Structure formats: C-alpha cells, structure tokens
Coordinates of C-alpha atoms and ligand atoms in Angstrom, one line a residue:
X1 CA 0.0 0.0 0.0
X2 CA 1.5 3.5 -0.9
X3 CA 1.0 6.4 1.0
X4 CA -0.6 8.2 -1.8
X5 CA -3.8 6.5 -0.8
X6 CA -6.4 6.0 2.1
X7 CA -7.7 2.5 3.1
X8 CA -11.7 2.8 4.0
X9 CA -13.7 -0.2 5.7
X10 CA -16.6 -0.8 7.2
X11 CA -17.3 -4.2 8.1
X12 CA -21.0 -5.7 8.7
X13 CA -20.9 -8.9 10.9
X14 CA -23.5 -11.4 11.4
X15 CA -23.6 -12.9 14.7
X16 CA -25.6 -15.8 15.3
X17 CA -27.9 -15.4 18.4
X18 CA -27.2 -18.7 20.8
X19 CA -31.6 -19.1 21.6
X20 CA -32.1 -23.0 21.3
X21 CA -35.0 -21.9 19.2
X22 CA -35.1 -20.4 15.9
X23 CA -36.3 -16.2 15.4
X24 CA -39.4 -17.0 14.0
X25 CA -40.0 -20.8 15.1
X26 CA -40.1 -23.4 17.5
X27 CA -37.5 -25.7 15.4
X28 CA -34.0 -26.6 16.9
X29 CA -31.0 -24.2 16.2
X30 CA -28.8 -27.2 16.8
X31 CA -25.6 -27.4 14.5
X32 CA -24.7 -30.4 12.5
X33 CA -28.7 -32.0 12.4
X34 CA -29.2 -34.4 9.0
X35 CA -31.2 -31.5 6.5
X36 CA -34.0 -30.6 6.6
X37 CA -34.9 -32.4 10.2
X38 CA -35.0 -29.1 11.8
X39 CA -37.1 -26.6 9.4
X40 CA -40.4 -25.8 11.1
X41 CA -44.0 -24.9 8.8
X42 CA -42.9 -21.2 9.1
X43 CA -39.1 -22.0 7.7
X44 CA -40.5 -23.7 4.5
X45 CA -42.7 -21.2 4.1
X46 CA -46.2 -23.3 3.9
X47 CA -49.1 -21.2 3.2
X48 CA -50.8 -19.8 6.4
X49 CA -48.7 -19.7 9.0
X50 CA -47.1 -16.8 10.9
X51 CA -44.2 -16.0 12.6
X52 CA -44.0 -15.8 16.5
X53 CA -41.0 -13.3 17.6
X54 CA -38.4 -15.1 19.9
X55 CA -38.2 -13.1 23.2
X56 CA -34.6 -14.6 23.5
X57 CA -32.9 -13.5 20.7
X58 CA -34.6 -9.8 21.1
X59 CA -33.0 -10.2 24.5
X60 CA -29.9 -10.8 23.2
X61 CA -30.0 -7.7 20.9
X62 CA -30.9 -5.7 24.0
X63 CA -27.6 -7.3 25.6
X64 CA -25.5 -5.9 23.2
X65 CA -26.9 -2.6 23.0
X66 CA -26.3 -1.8 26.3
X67 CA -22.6 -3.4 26.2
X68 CA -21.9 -1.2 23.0
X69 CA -23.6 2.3 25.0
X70 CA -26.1 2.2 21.6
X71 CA -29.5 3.3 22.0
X72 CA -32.1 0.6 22.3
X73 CA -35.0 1.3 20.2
X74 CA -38.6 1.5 22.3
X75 CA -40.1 0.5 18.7
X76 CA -38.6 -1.1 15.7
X77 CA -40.0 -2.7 13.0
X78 CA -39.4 -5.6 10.7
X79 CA -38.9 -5.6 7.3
X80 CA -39.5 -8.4 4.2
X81 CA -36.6 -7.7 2.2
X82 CA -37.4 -9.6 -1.1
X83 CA -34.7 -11.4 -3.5
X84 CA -35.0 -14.3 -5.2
X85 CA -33.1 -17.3 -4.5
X86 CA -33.3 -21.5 -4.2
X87 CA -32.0 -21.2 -0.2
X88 CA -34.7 -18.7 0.7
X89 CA -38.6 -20.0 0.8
X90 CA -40.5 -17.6 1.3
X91 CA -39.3 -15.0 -1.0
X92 CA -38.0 -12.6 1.2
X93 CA -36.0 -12.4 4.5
X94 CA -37.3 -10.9 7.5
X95 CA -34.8 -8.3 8.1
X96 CA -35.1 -4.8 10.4
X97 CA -34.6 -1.5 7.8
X98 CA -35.5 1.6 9.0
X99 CA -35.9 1.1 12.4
X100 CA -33.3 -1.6 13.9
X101 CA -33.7 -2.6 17.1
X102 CA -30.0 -1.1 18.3
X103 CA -28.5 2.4 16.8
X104 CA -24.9 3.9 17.2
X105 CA -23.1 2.8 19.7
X106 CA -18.8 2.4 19.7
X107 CA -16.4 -0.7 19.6
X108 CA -13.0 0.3 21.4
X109 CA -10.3 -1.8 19.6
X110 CA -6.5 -1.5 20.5
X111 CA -3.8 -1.8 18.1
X112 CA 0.0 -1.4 17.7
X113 CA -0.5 2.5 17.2
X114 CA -3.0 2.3 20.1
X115 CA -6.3 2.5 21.2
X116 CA -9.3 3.7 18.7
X117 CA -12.9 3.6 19.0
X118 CA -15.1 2.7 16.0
X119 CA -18.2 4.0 16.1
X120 CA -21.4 1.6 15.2
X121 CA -24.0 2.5 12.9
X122 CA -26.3 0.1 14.1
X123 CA -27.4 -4.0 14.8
X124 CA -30.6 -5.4 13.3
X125 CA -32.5 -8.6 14.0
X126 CA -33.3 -10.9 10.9
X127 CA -33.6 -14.5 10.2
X128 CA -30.7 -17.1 8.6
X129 CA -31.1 -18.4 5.0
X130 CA -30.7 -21.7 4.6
X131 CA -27.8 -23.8 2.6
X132 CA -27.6 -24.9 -1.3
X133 CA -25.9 -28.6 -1.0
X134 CA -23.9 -28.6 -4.4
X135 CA -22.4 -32.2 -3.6
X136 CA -23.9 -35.3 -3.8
X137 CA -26.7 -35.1 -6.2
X138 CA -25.8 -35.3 -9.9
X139 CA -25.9 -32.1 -11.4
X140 CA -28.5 -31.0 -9.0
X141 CA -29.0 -28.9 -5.9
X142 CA -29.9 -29.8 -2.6
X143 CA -31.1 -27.3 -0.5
X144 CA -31.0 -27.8 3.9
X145 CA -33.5 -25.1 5.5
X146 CA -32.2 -26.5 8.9
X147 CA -30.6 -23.1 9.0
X148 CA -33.3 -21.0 7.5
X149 CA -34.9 -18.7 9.9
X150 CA -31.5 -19.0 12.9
X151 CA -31.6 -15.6 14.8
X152 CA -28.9 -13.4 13.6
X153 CA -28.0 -9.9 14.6
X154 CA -26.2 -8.2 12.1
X155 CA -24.2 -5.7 13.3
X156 CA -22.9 -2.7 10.7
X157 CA -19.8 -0.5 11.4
X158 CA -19.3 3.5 10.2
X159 CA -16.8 3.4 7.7
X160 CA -14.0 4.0 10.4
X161 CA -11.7 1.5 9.8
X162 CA -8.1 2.5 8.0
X163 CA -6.6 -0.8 7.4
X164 CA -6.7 -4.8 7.1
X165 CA -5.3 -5.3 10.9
X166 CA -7.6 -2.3 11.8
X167 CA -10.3 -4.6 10.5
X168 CA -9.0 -7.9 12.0
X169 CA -8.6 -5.9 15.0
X170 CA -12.2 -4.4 15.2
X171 CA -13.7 -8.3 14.5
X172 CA -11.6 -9.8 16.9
X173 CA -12.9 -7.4 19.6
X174 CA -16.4 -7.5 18.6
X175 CA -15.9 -11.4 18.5
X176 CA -14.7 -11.4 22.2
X177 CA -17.6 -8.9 23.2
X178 CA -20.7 -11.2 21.6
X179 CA -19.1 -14.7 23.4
X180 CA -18.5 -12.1 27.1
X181 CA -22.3 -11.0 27.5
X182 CA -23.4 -15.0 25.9
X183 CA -25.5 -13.8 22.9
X184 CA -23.2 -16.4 20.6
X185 CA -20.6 -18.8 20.7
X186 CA -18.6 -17.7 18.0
X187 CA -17.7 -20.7 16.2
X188 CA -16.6 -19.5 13.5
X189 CA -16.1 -22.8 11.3
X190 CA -19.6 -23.6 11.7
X191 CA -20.2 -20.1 10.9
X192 CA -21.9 -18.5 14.0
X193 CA -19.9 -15.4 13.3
X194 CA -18.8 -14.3 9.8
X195 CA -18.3 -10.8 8.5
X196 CA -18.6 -8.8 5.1
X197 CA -15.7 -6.5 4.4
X198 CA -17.0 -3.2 2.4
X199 CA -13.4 -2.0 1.4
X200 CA -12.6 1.0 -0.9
X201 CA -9.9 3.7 -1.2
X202 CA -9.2 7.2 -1.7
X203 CA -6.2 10.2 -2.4
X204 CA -4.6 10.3 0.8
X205 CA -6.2 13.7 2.7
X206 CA -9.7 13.9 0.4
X207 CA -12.7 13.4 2.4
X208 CA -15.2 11.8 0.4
X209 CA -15.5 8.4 0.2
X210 CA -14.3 6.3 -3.0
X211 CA -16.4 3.6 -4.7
X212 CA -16.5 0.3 -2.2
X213 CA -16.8 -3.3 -3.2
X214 CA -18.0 -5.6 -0.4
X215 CA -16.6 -9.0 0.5
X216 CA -19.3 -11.7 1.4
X217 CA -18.8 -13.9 4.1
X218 CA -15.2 -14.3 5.6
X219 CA -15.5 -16.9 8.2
X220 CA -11.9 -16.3 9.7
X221 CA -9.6 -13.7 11.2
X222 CA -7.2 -14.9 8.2
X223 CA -9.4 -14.6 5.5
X224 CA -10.9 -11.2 6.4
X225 CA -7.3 -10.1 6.4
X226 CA -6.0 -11.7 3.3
X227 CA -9.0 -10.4 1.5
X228 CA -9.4 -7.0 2.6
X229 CA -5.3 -6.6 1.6
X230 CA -6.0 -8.3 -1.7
X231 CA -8.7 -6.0 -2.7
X232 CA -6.8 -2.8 -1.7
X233 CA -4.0 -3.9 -3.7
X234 CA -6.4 -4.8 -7.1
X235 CA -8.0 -1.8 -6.5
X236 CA -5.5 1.3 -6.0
X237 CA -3.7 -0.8 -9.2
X238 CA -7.1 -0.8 -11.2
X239 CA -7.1 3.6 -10.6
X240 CA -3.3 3.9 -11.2
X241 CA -3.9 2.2 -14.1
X242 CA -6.7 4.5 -15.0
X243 CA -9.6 2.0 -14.5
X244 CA -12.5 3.1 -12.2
X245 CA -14.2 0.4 -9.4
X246 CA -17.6 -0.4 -9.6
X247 CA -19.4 -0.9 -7.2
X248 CA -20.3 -5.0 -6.8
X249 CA -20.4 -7.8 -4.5
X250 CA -17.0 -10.0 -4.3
X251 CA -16.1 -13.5 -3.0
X252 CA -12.7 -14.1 -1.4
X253 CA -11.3 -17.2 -2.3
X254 CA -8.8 -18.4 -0.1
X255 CA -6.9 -20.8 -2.4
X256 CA -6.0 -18.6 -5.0
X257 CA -5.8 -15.7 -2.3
X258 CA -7.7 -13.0 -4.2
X259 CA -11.1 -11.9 -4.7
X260 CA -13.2 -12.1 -7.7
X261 CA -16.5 -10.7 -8.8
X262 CA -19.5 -12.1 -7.9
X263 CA -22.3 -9.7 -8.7
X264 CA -23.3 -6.0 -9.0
X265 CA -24.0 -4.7 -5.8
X266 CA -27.6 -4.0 -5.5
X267 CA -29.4 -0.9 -4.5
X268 CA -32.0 -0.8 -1.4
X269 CA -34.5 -0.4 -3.9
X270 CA -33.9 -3.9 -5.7
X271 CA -35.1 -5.0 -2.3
X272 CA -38.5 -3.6 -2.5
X273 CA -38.0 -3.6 1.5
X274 CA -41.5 -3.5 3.5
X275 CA -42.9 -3.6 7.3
X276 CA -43.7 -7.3 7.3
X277 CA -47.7 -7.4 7.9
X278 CA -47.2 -10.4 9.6
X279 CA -45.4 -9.2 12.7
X280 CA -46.2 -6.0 15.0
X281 CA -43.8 -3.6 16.0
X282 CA -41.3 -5.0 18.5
X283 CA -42.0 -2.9 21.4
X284 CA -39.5 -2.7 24.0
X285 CA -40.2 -1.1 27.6
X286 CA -37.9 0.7 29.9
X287 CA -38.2 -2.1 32.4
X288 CA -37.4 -4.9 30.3
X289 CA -34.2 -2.9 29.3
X290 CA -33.6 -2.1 33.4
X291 CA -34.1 -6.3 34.1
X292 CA -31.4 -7.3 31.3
X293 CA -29.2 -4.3 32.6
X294 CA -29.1 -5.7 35.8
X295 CA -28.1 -9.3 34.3
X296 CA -25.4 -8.2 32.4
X297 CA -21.3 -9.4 33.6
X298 CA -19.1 -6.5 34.1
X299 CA -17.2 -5.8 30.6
X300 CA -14.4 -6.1 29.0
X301 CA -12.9 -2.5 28.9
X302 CA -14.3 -2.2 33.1
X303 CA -12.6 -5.4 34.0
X304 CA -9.7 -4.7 32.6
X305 CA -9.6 -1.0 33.9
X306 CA -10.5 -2.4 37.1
X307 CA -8.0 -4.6 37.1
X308 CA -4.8 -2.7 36.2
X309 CA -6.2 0.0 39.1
X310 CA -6.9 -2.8 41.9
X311 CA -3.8 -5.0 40.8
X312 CA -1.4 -2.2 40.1
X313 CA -0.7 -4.0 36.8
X314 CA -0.1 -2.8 33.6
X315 CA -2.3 -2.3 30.4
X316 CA -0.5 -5.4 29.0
X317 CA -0.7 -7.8 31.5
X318 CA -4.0 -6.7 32.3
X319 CA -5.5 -7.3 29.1
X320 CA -4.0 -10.4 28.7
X321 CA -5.4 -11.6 32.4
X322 CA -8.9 -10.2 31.2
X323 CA -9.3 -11.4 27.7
X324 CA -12.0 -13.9 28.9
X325 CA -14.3 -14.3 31.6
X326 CA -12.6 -17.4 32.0
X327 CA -8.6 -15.9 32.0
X328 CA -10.1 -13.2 34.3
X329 CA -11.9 -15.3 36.7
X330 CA -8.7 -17.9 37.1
X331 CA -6.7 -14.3 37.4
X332 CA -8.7 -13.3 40.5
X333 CA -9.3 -17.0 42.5
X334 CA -5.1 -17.1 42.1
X335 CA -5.0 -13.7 43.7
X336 CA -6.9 -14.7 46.6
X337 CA -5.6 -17.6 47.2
X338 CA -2.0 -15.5 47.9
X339 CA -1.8 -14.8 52.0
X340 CA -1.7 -11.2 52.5
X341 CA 1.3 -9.3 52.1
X342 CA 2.5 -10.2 49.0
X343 CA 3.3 -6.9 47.4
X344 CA 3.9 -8.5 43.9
X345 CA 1.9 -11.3 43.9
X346 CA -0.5 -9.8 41.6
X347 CA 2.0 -8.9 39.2
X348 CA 3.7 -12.9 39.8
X349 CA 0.3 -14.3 39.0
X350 CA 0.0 -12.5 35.8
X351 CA 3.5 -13.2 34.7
X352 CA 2.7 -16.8 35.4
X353 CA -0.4 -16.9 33.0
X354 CA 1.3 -16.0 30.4
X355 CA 3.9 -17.6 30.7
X356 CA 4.6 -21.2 32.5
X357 CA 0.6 -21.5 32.5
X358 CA -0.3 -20.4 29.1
X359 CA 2.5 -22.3 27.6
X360 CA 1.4 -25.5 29.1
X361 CA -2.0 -25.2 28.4
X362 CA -1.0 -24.6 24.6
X363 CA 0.8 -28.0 24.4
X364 CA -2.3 -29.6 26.1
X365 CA -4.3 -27.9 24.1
X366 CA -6.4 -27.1 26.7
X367 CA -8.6 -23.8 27.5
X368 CA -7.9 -22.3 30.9
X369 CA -11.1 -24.0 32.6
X370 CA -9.6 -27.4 31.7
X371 CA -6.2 -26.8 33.3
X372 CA -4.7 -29.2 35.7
X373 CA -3.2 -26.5 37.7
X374 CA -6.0 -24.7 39.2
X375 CA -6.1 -21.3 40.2
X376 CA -6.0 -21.7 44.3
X377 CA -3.1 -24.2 43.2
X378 CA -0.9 -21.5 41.0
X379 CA -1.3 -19.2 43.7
X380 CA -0.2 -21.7 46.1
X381 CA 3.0 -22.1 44.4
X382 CA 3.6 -18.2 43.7
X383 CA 3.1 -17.9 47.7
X384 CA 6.1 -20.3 48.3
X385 CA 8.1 -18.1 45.5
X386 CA 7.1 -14.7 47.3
X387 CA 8.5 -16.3 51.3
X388 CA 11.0 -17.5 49.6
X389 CA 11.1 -21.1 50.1
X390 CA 11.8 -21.9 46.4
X391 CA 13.6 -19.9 44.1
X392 CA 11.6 -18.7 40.8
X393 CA 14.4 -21.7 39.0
X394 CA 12.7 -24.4 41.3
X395 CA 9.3 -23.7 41.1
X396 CA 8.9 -23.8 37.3
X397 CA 10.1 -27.6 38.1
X398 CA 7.4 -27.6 41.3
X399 CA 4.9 -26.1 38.8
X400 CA 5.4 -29.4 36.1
X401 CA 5.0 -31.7 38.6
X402 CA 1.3 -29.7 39.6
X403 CA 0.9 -30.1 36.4
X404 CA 1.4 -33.9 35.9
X405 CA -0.8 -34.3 39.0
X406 CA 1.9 -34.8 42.0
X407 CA 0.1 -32.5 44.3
X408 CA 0.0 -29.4 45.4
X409 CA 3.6 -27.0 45.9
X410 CA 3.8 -27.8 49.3
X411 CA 3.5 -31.6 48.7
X412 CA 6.2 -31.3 46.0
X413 CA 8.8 -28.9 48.0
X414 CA 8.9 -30.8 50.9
X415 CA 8.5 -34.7 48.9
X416 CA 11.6 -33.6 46.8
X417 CA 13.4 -32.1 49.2
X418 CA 13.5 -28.3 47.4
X419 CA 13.2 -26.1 50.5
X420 CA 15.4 -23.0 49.8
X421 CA 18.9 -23.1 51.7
X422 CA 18.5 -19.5 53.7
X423 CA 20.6 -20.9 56.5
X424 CA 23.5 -18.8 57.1
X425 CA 25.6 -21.7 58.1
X426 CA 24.8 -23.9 55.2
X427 CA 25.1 -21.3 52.7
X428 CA 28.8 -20.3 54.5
X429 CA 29.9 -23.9 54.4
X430 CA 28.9 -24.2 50.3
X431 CA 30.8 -21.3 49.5
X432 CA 33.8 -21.9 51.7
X433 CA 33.5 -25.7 49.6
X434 CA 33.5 -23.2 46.3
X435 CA 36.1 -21.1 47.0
X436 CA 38.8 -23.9 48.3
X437 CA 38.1 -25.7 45.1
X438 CA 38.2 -23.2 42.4
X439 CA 41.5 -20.4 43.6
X440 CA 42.2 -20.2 39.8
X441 CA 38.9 -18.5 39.5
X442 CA 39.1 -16.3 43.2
X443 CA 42.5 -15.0 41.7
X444 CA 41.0 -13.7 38.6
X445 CA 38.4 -12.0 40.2
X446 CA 40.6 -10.5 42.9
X447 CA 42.6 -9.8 39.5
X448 CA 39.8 -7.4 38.4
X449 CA 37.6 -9.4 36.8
X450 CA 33.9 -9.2 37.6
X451 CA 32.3 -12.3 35.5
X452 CA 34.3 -14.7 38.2
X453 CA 32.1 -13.5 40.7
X454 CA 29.2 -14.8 38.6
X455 CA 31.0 -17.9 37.9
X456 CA 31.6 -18.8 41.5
X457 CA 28.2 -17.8 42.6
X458 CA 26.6 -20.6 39.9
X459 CA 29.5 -23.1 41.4
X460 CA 27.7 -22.3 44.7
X461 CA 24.1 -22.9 43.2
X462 CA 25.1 -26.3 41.5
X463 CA 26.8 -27.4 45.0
X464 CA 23.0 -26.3 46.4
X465 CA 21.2 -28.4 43.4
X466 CA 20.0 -24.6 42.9
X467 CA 18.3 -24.9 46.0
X468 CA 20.4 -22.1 48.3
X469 CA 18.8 -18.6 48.1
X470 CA 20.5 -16.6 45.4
X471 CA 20.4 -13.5 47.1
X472 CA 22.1 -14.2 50.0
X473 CA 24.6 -16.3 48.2
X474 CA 25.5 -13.0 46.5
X475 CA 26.1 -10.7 50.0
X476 CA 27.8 -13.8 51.3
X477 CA 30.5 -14.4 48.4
X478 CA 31.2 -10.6 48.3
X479 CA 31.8 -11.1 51.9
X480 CA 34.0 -13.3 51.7
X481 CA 36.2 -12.3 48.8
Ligands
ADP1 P1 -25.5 -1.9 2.4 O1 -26.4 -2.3 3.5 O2 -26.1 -1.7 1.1 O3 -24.4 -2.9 2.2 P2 -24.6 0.5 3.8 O4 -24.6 1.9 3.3 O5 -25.5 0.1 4.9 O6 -24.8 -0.5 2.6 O7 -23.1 0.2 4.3 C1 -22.7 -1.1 4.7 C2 -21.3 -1.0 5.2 O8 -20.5 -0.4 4.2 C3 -21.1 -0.2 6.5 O9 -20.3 -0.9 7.3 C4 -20.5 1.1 6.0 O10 -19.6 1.6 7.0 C5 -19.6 0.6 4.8 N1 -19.4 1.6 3.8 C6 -20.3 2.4 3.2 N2 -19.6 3.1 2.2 C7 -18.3 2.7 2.2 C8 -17.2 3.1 1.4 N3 -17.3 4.0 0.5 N4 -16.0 2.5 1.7 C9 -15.9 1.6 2.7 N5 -17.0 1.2 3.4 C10 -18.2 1.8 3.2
MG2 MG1 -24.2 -4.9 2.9

C-alpha cells in the first residue's frame, strides 16, 4: 500500500444469536442435524402460517446494546426484504430496515499504534437463509432449511476502519464482546460469526468516500485479512492504471488468495424492503431494558480497567489476564488464594499466566477451565516463591509436577526435598566448599575481573542443586572475597 492512498472499511458482521430456538420458530438451532430435520412450517414457508417473535434473541439484541452504549430502540420494525433465491422459501427475509432494534453505539479496539474507537451505525435482528448442498446429487442442488430462519444480529460499522489489521482488530474485539455478555458462541467454522468487508480507497487527505466493493462472508480472522489486503492492492492498481471500481459484490477465495467478482451490488430499492404485515412492532419497555441491565457481567474495557487500578498492573498484563471471563476469573481466585502481604503477587500471577501456564495449556491444548493446575493451586505455588522457600528456578520444576498431578507445591517442595537453603551456616559452608576448590577463578576475580564473581556464585548454586537462596549467596560471596 502507498501512501498516496487512504484504506476505508466498514465491516458488517453477522452474529448468530445462541436461543435454542429459531427467530421465528419453535425448530431446533442445533448445529450439524441431518437437512432438513430441523425446518419448522414457518421455515419452509407453507401457506398460512405466521411467525412468532423469539423473546430470546430480542433479549440478546438488548444485551449488546447496552454493552456497546447504543440506543435501544422502544419500537422497531421488521422488514421483508425480497430477493429471489433456491435457499430462501418464502421470498424474502425478515430483516429490520428503518428502524433496527440497536442504533450507534462504539467498539474500542486496541492496536500497535494504540487504542481507537469505531463507532457503530447500528445492529438489526433478521432471520438465517438456509444452505444450497452442491455435492452429492448429480448435477442438482440440494437445498437444507435446517438453518433458515436462525436468529442473527447483524451488526454494521461506520466506515472507520483504516486498514486490514484495523479490520481484523475491530472483529476480533467484537468477537470477544458477543461470546463475554453469551448472545453467541462464536464458532466461527460452523459459521456463527462471519463478516462482510466493504473495502474501498481514496487520495490520501480527500474526504469523500471512494467507490467500495463488499466482500461476502469471511469466516476467519485470516481470511478477512488476506481479502481486505488483496482488494486494496487490485483496487488502488485498477485507478493507477486508469480504471474506475464499480461498485459490486465480491467473493474471497482463499486458495487462489484474491477476490473475484460475484455480482453488482444492489441498490436498497432492488429489495423492495417493506414492514412485514405479519409481525407487530417490537415494542421494547424501559423495564425490560432495566431487568437485562441488571443481568449483564461487568465488561471487557471495566474489567480490565478495574484490574490494572486494583492490581497495580499494567495495560499489558491486564488485558491479557482479562481477555475472557474465563482468564479473568482464574486471574482473580489465584490472587486470593495469595496470603496477604505479598506486594507482587498480583503482578507474579499474571507473569505466570502467560507464561509457565499459558504455555502448558497450549501444548495440552487445553482452554484455561480445563487446566490441571488450578487457580487456588498457582497461587499456592507463587506464595512459596514470594516467602522465599523456592527460588523462581525451582518452582517452574514444582509447577510441572502440579501439572502432571503430583500434588499441590507444598506436597512437592517438601516430597523432593526443594526447601530454599536460607541458613546462614549452610550457605557459608557451600561457599567456603567453592572457594577452596576453584582459587584459579578467586585470583582472577581478585585480578579485576567481575564475570568470576558470577562464575563462583553458579559453582555455589550447583553445589545447592540450585536450591540455596541466590540472594544471599550473592552478599555472602562478596563477603567473603
Ligand atoms: P449496504 O447495506 O447496502 O451494504 P450500507 O450503506 O448500509 O450498505 O453500508 C454497509 C457498510 O459499508 C457499512 O459498514 C459502511 O460503513 C460501509 N461503507 C459504506 N460506504 C463505504 C465506502 N465508500 N467505503 C468503505 N466502506 C463503506
Ligand atoms: Mg451490505
């Protein structure tokens, strides 16, 4: 990318509400069900029937307008937005248009340049299509309405977004945020949570916007980077070269890695968008809004705020200790479970989650709920550290064995013998050992040089099995020599 132009995105994201029901429906939202098993009368469209609003996915659109600081709508209305296609029965999806349920709002991403807020333009309520099954049946199509009529919200960005990890950046956040306040899992292979990218550039410093082309449906971090960097590239080379973009529908295709054409965009108006007779306004009161205020978990931007004030940490380690409900609530049994008086024990048990912990977890492949090591045990072990009766060396050994199930740190120390050495006598009689056996070495430091210090106090450490206290075998050496 040259710096002669400006990168514009907005991204739209579809987030699929986790109800055990579908929007519209009693039928199962269940993943993976043989087709068509889960399609209800009013997801196959038979004549005469009507939809029935779910109260749970409205309730999950509330959710995220409060955790966004959008407006909540007291009425909006749904819309039939009509299109023709093989995966869609009735004719038209039931979409929200002019009135979605949540408007503005703001997303808060942090990057390598630093933090940013994006603002939201708003997040509607509509209903799934379901799936054309090109395999399997000789030069037909299948078609699976198990999906047809899942709740989605769709959530559209203002065009705020200056580049492809920008993007990535703003996704992964608002991926984090939908799974925190349990409106969707965020499976993003079985395509819970998948994003259009509506990229287009300008001359660096104008302020109009150039002609965008939107990416469909980029079910991965990867892909929605790869793509958006793709079509930047194609399209400052198509106005260098004198060419103009159109504006039109793409599909990224992750093989080839580029993006290719896939039709005009339409207008609104192709739509023919209309309040949907079938459904009233969704009318939502002040107190319904106050009872899922009062159900919602402390955020992501609080916690973490909360928890570099009341842990004196800092903004890296706490957003690494907060980046799920799950890191943050391991993060805060660990701290309790230190005895008082630590003054770094905070700090230990973050530097311990991301490293030793999250390390191990990785080769396990195991999320932070499934980790051998609890959190009362991790702060067990970072108490022996902090008094002092293992050195930071020992413990990482202490902290295997935990992990392999030998007990807790005070069941290893004292089973392997790995009590510090802080006795005064003990650590003199080591180092009088040290110095008898090595004078080549005492003469050289006596001699000036300063690395046979360090050399004689790791001939100490060994003749401890790196069990004497380090510090004190430093003041005692000097002593000595
Ligand atoms: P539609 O619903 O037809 O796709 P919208 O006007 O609602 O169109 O915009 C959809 C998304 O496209 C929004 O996220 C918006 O921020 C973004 N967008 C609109 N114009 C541009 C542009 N010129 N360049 C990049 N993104 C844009
Ligand atoms: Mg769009």
């Amino acid at each position: 990318m040259n710096a002669r132009w400006e990168v514009v995105i907005g991204l739209e994201t579809h987030a699929q509400l986790s109800t055990a029901a579908k929007i519209f429906s009693g039928a199962s939202t269940a993943f993976g069900a043989a087709p068509n098993t889960q399609a209800a009368a009013v997801d196959i469209a038979l004549p005469g029937v009507l939809p029935v609003l779910n109260r749970g996915a409205v309730e999950r659109a509330i959710r995220f307008g409060l955790a966004v600081g959008g407006t909540i709508a007291p009425s909006s209305v749904f819309a039939r937005k009509n299109y023709f296609y093989p995966d869609l029965p009735k004719g038209y999806q039931i979409s929200q248009y002019e009135i979605p349920v949540v408007q503005g709002g703001t997303v808060t991403i942090t990057t390598p340049a630093g933090e940013k807020t994006v603002r939201l333009t708003r997040a509607h309520l509509e209903e799934d299509a379901g799936k054309s099954l090109h395999e399997d049946f000789h030069g037909m199509t299948g078609i699976d309405l198990n999906r047809a009529g899942t709740p989605l919200l769709e959530i559209v960005s203002e065009p705020d977004l200056r580049s492809a990890e920008e993007a990535v950046a703003y996704a992964r956040t608002l991926h984090a945020l939908v799974r925190w306040i349990g409106i969707c899992d965020g499976n993003m292979q079985e395509g819970s949570f998948r994003c259009d990218a509506n990229v287009s550039v300008r001359p660096a410093g104008s302020t109009t916007l150039g002609t965008r082309a939107e990416i469909k449906n980029l079910n991965s971090f990867r892909f929605l980077e790869r793509a958006i960097q793709f079509e930047v590239r194609r399209q400052v080379e198509l106005i260098e070269d004198g060419g103009k973009v159109v504006q039109e529908t793409r599909l990224y295709d992750p093989d080839r890695d580029e993006t290719r054409s896939m039709r005009s965009k339409e207008d609104a108006q192709d739509y023919r968008y209309f309040p949907d007779p079938d459904l009233p306004p969704l009318v939502i009161d002040a107190a319904w809004i106050a009872r899922v205020k009062a159900s919602m978990p402390e955020l992501p931007a609080a916690k973490k705020a909360r928890f570099e004030s009341q842990y004196a940490l800092a903004s890296a380690d706490a957003a690494h200790v907060s980046a799920s409900p799950e890191l943050a609530a391991y993060y805060e049994s660990a701290v309790a479970a230190l005895p008082a008086g630590i003054a770094n024990g905070p700090k230990l048990v973050a530097n311990w989650m991301q490293g030793e912990l999250a390390a191990s977890l990785h080769r396990a492949d195991l999320d932070i709920a499934q980790s051998p090591v609890g959190a009362a045990a991790l702060g067990g072990l970072i108490a022996r550290i902090a008094d002092q009766t293992i050195s930071g060396k020992l413990a990482k050994d202490v902290f295997d064995a935990m992990w392999a199930g030998e007990g807790d740190a005070d069941a290893i120390i004292a089973a392997r013998g790995l009590r510090q050495i802080s006795d005064t006598g003990a650590i003199d009689a080591l180092i009088d050992g040290v110095l008898a056996a090595n004078p080549a070495i005492v003469a050289e430091f006596h001699a000036g040089k300063e690395k046979a210090f360090n050399a004689l106090v790791g001939k100490v450490m060994a003749a401890s099995k790196g069990k004497a206290n380090p510090a004190q075998v430093n003041a005692a050496l000097r002593s000595k020599l």
